[in-house]
Coordinates of C-alpha atoms in Angstrom, one line a residue:
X139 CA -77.8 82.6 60.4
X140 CA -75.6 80.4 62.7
X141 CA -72.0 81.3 62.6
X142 CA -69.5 78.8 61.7
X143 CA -67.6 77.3 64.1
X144 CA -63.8 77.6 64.2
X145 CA -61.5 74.8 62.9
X146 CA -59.1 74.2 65.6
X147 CA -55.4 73.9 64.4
X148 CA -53.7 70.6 64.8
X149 CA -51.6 72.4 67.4
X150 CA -55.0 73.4 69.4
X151 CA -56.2 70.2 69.5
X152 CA -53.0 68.6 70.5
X153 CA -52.8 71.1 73.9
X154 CA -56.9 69.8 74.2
X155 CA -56.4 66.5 74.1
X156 CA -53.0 66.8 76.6
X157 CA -54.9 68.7 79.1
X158 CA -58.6 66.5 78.8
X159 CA -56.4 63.7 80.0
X160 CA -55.2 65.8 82.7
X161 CA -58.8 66.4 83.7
X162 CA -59.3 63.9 85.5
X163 CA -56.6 63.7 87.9
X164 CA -56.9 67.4 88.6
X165 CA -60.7 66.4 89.2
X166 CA -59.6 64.0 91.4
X167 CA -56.9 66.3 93.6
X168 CA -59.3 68.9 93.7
X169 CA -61.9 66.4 95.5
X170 CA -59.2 64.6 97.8
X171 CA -57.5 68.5 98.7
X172 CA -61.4 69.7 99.5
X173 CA -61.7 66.1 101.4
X174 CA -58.6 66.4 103.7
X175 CA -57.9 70.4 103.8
X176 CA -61.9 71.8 103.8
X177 CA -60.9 74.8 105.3
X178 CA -57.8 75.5 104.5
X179 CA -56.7 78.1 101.6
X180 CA -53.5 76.2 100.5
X181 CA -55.7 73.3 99.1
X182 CA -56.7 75.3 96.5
X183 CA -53.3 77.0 95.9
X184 CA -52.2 74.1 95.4
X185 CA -54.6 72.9 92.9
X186 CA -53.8 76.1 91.3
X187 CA -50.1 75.0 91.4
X188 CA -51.3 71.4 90.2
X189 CA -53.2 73.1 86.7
X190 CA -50.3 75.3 86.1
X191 CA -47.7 72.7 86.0
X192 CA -50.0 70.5 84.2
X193 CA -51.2 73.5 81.1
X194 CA -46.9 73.7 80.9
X195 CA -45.9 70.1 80.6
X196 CA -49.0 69.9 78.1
X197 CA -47.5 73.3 76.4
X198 CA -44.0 71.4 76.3
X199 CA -45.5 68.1 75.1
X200 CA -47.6 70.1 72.0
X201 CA -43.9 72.0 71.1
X202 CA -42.3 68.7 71.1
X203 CA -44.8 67.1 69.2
X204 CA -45.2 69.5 66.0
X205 CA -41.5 70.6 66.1
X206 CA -40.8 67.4 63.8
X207 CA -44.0 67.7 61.9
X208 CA -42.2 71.4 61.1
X209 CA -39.3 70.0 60.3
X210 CA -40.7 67.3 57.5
X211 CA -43.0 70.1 56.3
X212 CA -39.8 71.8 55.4
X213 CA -37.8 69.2 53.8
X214 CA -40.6 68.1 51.8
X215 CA -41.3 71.8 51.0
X216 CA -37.8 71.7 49.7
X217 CA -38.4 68.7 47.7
X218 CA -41.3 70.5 46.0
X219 CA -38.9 73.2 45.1
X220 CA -36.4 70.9 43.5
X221 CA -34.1 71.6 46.5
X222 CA -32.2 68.2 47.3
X223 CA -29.5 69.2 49.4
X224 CA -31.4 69.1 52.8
X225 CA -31.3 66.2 55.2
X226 CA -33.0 65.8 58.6
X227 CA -31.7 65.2 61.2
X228 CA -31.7 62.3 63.8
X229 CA -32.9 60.4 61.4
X230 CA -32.9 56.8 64.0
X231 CA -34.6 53.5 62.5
X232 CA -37.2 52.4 65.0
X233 CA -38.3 55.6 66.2
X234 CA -41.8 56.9 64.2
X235 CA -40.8 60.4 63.4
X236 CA -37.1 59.0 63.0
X237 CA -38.1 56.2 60.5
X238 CA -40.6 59.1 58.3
X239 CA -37.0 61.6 58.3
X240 CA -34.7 58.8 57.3
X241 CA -37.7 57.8 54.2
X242 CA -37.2 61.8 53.6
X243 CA -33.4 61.9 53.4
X244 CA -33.5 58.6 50.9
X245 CA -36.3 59.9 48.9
X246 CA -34.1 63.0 48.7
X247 CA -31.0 61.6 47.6
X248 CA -32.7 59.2 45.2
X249 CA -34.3 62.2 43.6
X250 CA -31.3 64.1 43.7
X251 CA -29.5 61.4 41.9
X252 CA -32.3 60.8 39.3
X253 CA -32.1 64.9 38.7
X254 CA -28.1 64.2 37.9
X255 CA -28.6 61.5 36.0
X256 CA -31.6 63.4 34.0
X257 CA -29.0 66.6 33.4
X258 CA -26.1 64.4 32.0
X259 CA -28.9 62.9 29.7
X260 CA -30.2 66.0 28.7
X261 CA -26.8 67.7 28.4
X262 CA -25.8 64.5 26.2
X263 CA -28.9 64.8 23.8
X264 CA -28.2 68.3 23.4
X265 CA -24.1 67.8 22.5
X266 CA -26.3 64.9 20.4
X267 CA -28.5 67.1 18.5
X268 CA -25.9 70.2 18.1
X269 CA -23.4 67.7 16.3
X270 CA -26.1 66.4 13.5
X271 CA -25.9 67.8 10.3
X272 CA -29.5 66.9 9.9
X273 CA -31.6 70.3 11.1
X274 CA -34.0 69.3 14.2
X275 CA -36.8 71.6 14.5
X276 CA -39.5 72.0 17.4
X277 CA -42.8 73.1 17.4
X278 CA -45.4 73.7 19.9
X279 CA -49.2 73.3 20.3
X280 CA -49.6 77.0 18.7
X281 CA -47.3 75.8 15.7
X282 CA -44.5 78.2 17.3
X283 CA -40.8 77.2 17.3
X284 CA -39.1 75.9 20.7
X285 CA -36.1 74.4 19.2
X286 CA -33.7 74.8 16.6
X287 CA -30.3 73.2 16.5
X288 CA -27.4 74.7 14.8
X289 CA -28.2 72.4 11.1
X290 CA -31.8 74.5 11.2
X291 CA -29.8 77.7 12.1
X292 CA -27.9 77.5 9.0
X293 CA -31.3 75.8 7.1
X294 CA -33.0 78.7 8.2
X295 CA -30.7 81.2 7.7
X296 CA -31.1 82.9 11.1
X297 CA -29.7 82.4 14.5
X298 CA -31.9 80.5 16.8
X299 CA -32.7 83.5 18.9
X300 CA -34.0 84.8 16.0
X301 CA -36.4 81.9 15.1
X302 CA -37.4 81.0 18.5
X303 CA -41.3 82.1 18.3
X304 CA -41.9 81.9 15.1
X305 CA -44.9 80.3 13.6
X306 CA -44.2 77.4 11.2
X307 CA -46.3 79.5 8.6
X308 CA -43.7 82.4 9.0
X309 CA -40.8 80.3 8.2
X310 CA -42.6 78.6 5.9
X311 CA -43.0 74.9 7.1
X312 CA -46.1 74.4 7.4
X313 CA -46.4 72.0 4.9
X314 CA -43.8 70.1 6.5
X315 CA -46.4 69.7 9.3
X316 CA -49.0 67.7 7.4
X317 CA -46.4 65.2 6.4
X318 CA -47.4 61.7 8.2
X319 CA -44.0 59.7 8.5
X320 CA -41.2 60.4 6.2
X321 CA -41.2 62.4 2.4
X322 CA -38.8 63.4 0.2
X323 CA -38.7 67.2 -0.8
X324 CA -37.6 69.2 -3.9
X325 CA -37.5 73.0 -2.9
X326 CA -35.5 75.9 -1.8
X327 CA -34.2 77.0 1.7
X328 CA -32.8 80.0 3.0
X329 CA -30.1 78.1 3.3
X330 CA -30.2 76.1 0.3
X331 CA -32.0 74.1 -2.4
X332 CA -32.5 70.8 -2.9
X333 CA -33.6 67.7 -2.7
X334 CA -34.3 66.8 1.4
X335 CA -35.9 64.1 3.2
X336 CA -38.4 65.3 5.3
X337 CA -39.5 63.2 8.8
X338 CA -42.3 64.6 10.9
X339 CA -43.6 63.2 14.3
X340 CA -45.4 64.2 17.4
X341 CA -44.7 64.3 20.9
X342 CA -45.6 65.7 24.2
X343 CA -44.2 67.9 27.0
X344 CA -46.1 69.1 29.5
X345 CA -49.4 67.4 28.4
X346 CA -49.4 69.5 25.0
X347 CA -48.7 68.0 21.8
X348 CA -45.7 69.3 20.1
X349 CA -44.2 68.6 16.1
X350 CA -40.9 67.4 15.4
X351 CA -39.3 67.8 12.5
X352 CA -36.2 66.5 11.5
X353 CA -35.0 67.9 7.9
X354 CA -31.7 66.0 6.1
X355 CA -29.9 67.3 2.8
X356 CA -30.1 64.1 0.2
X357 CA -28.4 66.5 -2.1
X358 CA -24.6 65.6 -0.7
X359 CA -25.1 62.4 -0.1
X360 CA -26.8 61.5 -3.3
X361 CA -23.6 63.6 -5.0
X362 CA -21.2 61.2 -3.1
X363 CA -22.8 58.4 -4.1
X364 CA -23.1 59.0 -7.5
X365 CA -19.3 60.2 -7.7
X366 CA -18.4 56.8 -6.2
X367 CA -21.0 54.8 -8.4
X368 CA -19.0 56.6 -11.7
X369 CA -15.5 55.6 -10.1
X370 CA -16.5 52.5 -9.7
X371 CA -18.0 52.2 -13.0
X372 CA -14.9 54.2 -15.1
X373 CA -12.5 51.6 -13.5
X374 CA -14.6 48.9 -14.7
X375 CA -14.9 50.5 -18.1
X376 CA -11.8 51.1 -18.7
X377 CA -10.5 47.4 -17.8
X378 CA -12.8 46.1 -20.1
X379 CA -11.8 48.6 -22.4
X380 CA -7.9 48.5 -21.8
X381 CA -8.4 44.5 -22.3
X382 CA -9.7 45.2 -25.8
X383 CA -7.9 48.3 -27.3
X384 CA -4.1 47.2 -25.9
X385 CA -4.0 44.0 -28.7
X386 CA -6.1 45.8 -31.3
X387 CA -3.2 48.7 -30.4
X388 CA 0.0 46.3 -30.4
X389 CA -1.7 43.9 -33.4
X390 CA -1.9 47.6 -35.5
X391 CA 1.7 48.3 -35.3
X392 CA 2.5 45.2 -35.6
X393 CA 0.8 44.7 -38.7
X394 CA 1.9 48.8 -39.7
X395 CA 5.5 47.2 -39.3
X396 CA 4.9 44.0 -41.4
X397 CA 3.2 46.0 -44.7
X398 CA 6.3 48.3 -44.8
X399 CA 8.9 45.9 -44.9
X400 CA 10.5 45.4 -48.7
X401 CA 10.2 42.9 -49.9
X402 CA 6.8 41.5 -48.3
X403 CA 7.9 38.2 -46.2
X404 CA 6.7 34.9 -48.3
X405 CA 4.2 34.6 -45.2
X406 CA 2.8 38.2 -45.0
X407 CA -0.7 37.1 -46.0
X408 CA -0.9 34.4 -43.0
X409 CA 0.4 36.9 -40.2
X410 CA -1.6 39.8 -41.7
X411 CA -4.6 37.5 -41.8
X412 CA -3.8 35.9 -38.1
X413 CA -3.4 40.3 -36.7
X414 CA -6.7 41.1 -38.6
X415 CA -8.7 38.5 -36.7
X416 CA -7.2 39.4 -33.3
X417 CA -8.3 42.7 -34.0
X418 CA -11.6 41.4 -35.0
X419 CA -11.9 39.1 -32.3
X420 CA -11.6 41.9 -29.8
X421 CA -13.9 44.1 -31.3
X422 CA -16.5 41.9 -31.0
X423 CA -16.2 41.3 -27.9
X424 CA -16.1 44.9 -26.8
X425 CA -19.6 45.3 -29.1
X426 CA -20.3 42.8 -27.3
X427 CA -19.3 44.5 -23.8
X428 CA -21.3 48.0 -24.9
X429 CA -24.3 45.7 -25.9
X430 CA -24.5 44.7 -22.6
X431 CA -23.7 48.0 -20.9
X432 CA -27.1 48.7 -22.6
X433 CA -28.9 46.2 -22.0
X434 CA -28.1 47.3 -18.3
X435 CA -29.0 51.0 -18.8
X436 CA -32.0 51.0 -20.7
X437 CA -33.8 48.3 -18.3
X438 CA -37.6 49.6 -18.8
X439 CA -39.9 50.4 -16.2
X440 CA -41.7 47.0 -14.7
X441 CA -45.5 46.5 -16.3
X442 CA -47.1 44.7 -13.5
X443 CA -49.9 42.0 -13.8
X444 CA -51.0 39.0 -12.1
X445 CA -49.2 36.0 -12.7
X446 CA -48.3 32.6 -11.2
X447 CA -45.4 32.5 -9.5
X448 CA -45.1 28.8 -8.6
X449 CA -45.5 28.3 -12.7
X450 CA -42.9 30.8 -13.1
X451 CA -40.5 29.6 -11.2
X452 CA -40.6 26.2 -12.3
X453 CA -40.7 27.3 -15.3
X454 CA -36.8 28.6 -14.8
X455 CA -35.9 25.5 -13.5
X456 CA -36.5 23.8 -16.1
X457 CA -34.6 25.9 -18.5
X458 CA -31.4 25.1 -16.7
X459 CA -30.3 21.9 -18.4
X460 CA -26.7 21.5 -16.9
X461 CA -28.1 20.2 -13.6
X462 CA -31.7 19.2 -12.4
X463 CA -32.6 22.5 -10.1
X464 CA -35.1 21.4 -7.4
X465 CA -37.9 23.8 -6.9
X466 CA -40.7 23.6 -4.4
X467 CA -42.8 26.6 -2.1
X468 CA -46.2 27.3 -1.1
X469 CA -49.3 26.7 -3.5
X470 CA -51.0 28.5 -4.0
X471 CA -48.8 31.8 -5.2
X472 CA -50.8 34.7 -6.8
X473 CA -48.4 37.7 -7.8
X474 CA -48.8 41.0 -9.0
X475 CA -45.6 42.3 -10.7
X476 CA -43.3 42.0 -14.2
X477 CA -43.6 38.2 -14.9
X478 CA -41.1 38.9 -17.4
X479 CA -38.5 40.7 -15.7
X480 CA -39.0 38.5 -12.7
X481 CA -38.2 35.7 -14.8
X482 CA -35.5 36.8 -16.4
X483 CA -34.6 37.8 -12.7
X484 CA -34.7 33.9 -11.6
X485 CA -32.9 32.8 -14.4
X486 CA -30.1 34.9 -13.9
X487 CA -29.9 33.6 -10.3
X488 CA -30.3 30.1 -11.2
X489 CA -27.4 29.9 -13.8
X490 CA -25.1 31.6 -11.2
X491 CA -26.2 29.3 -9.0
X492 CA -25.4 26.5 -11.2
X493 CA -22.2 27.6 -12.1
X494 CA -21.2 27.9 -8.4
X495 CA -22.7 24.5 -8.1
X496 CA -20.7 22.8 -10.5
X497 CA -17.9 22.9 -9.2
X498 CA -19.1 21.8 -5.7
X499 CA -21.6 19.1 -5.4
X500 CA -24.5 20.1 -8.1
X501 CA -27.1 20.8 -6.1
X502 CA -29.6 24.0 -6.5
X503 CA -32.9 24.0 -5.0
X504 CA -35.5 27.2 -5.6
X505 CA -37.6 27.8 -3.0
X506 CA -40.4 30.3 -2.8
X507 CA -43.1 31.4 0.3
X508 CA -45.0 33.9 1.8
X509 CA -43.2 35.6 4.5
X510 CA -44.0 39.0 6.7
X511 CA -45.8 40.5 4.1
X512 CA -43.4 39.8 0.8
X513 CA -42.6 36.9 -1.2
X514 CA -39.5 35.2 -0.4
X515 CA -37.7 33.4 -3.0
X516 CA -34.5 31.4 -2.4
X517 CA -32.0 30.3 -4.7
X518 CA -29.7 27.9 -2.6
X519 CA -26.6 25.8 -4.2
X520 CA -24.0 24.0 -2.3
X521 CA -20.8 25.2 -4.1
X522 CA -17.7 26.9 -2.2
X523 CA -20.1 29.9 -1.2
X524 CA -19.2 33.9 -1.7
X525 CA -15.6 34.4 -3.2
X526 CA -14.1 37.5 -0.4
X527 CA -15.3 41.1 -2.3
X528 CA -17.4 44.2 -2.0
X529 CA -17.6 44.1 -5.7
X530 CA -20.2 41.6 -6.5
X531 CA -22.8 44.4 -7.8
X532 CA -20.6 46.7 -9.2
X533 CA -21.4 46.1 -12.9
X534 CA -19.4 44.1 -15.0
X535 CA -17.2 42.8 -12.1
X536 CA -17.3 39.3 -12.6
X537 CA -14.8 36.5 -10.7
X538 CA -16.1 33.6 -13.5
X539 CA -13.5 33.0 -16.9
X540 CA -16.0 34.5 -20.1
X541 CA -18.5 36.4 -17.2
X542 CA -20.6 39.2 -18.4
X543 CA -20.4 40.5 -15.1
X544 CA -24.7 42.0 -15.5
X545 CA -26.6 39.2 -14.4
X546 CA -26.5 40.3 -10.3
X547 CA -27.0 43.7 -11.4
X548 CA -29.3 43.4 -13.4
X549 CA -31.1 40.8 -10.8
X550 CA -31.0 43.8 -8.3
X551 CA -32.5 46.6 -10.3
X552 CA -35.2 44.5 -11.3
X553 CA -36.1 43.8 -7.5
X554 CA -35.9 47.1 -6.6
X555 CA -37.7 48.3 -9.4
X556 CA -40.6 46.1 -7.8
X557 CA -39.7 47.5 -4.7
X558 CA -38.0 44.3 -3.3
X559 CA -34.0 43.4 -2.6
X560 CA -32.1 41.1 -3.8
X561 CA -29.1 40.1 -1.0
X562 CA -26.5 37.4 -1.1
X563 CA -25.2 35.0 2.1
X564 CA -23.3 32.3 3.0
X565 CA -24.9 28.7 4.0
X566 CA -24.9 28.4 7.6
X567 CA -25.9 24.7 7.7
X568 CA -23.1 23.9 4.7
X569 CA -20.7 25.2 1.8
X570 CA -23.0 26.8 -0.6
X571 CA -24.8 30.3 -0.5
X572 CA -27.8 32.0 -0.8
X573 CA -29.3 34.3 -3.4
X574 CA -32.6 36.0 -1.5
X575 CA -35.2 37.8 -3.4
X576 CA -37.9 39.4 -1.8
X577 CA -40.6 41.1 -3.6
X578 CA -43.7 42.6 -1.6
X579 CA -47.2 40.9 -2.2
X580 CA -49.5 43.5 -3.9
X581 CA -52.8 43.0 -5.7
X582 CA -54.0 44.5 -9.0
X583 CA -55.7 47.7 -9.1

């Protein structure tokens, strides 16, 4: 079995390769000294002398030549160990080893920097995701907890030291983990009940996947919500209601003060008859106010079917009789949704739009196509445009003299109730505005 031959060191071969290119002019002395000095004993003394001084300088050259490679093994040794504070030194442009330590040092203070920059960003994210109320949850590979902001602490009912390596199935979760996307939760928490939305996606770190999951309380919010919803709708109520009840109130004691004068004014009947139809007058119109508060409330689920919507539309148009309403989109334009509420949808639209347009210069145009993956309907007029409120679909709020105040509302609901929107804008290319109703294209079954 032959034996392996030993693998010189880069050192070793540097001192070889020095002292082979010595060879020859030691060969050479030691012919010329045994040429001119045949017999005499210093010639080869001073060969000797001559092989000595050579194996040194060559000993000298190999020190200088690895001490640098040492040095750049140990500044990038200290770059693998995430130490950036060490610079080389002589780093001269122009010189080889020079040029390789100044690369060093910049690679060095460019990954130093990076490092800082990375910190600050982590540091930030983690300020980030301790201030959200929402609780942020992290899971590994093995479904075991890595991260728990202070929002999942108090979700969880534990301190994060406490839930750190837990499975998922141990704090019960694991359902949250089959969620693709976003879902919205009914259920109890250690922390508390409610209904929660529910976000779930994966990442990686380290080349493993890892769940995220990012857990908000709807509860509060849909609390606050509806507490400003029922201020906003007491305060229309009780204008409408105030508007009605304060002459019924002052025509009742005016009419209590009238009976019990004696005698009866010659006139009694036409005043008593004039203060019962005020207070007829506003009692209708406040049945008239609570018929359409219902009509508002108790709008019925949508019953979708297929149904032309360029028909439909045109059909709207047409009812308008004040003005000639323009209508015109893509043909054809197959829908699946509530014909009938969509209709009664457009004609809402329409007749504000024709209202607005009346007083500017009676022009509506309804215009319907297919875009990014939802009908798009336009209701365009060219009156004065928006009048300068929040309060537009806030029910009953109405800017127009004899308004019911429903028909935006009502508008709204129904394109939500399809799953659409329903937004109001200002012309950009003149006065006028826009009424945009999207609804989203679905077929039947």
């Amino acid at each position: 079995m032959n034996a392996r031959r030993p693998r010189w060191t880069f050192e070793t071969r540097l001192l070889a390769g020095a002292l082979l290119i010595a060879a020859p002019g030691l060969l050479a002395l030691l012919v010329a000294l045994i040429a001119f000095l045949p017999d005499d004993a210093r010639a080869f003394e001073l060969w000797g002398a001559a092989v000595a001084v050579t194996f040194v300088l060559a000993l000298f050259l190999r020190r200088k030549a690895v001490y640098p490679l040492y040095t750049l093994s140990n500044l990038l040794e200290a770059l693998r160990e995430g130490d950036y504070s060490l610079r080389g030194a002589r780093a001269q442009r122009g010189d080889a080893v020079g040029e390789v330590v100044h690369e060093i040092n910049a690679l060095s203070q460019r990954l130093r920097e990076q490092r800082l920059s990375f910190e600050e960003r982590g540091a930030l994210l983690a300020k980030v995701v301790a201030t959200l109320d929402s609780a942020v949850i992290a899971f590994d590979d093995e479904t075991t907890l890595r991260l728990a902001n202070p929002a999942a602490e108090r979700l969880l009912g534990a301190a994060s030291a406490q839930l750190v390596g837990q499975t998922a199935q141990t704090l019960a979760l694991a359902d949250c983990l089959s969620i693709a996307g976003v879902k919205l939760l009914e259920r109890d928490f250690p922390g508390g009940s409610g209904r929660w939305e529910v976000r779930h996606a994966r990442f990686r770190e380290n080349g493993r996947p890892h769940d995220l999951l990012v857990i908000s309380d709807l509860s509060r919010a849909l609390r606050e919500e509806e507490r400003l919803a029922w201020q906003r709708l007491l305060r229309v109520l009780g204008h409408e209601l105030n508007n009605s009840l304060a002459p019924i109130r002052s025509m009742a004691g005016t009419l209590a003060r009238l009976v019990g004068e004696e005698p009866l004014p010659h006139d009694w009947r036409d005043d008593a008859q004039g203060g019962l139809q005020v207070i007829g007058d506003r009692a209708e119109a406040l049945a008239r106010f609570m018929a359409r508060y219902t009509q508002l409330a108790r709008l019925p689920p949508p019953s979708p079917r297929e149904f032309d919507l360029a028909a439909l539309a045109r059909r709207a148009a047409l009812l308008e009789q004040r003005i000639a309403v323009q209508a015109d989109g893509d043909l054809p334009a197959p829908a699946f949704a509530d014909p009938e509420q969509i209709e009664q949808a457009l004609i809402n639209l329409v007749r504000n739009a024709t209202d607005a347009a009346l007083a500017g210069g009676g022009h509506v145009a309804l215009r319907w196509r297919r875009d990014d993956g939802a009908w798009r309907i336009d209701i365009v007029d060219d009156g004065p445009g928006l009048p300068p409120s929040e309060n537009l679909f806030v029910p009953f709020f109405t800017t127009k003299p004899g308004g019911s105040g429903i028909g935006l509302v009502l508008a709204r609901q129904i394109a939500e109730a399809h799953g659409g929107s329903l937004a109001l804008e200002n012309r950009r290319d003149a006065s006028g505005c826009v009424a945009r109703l999207r609804l989203p294209l679905r077929e039947a079954g």
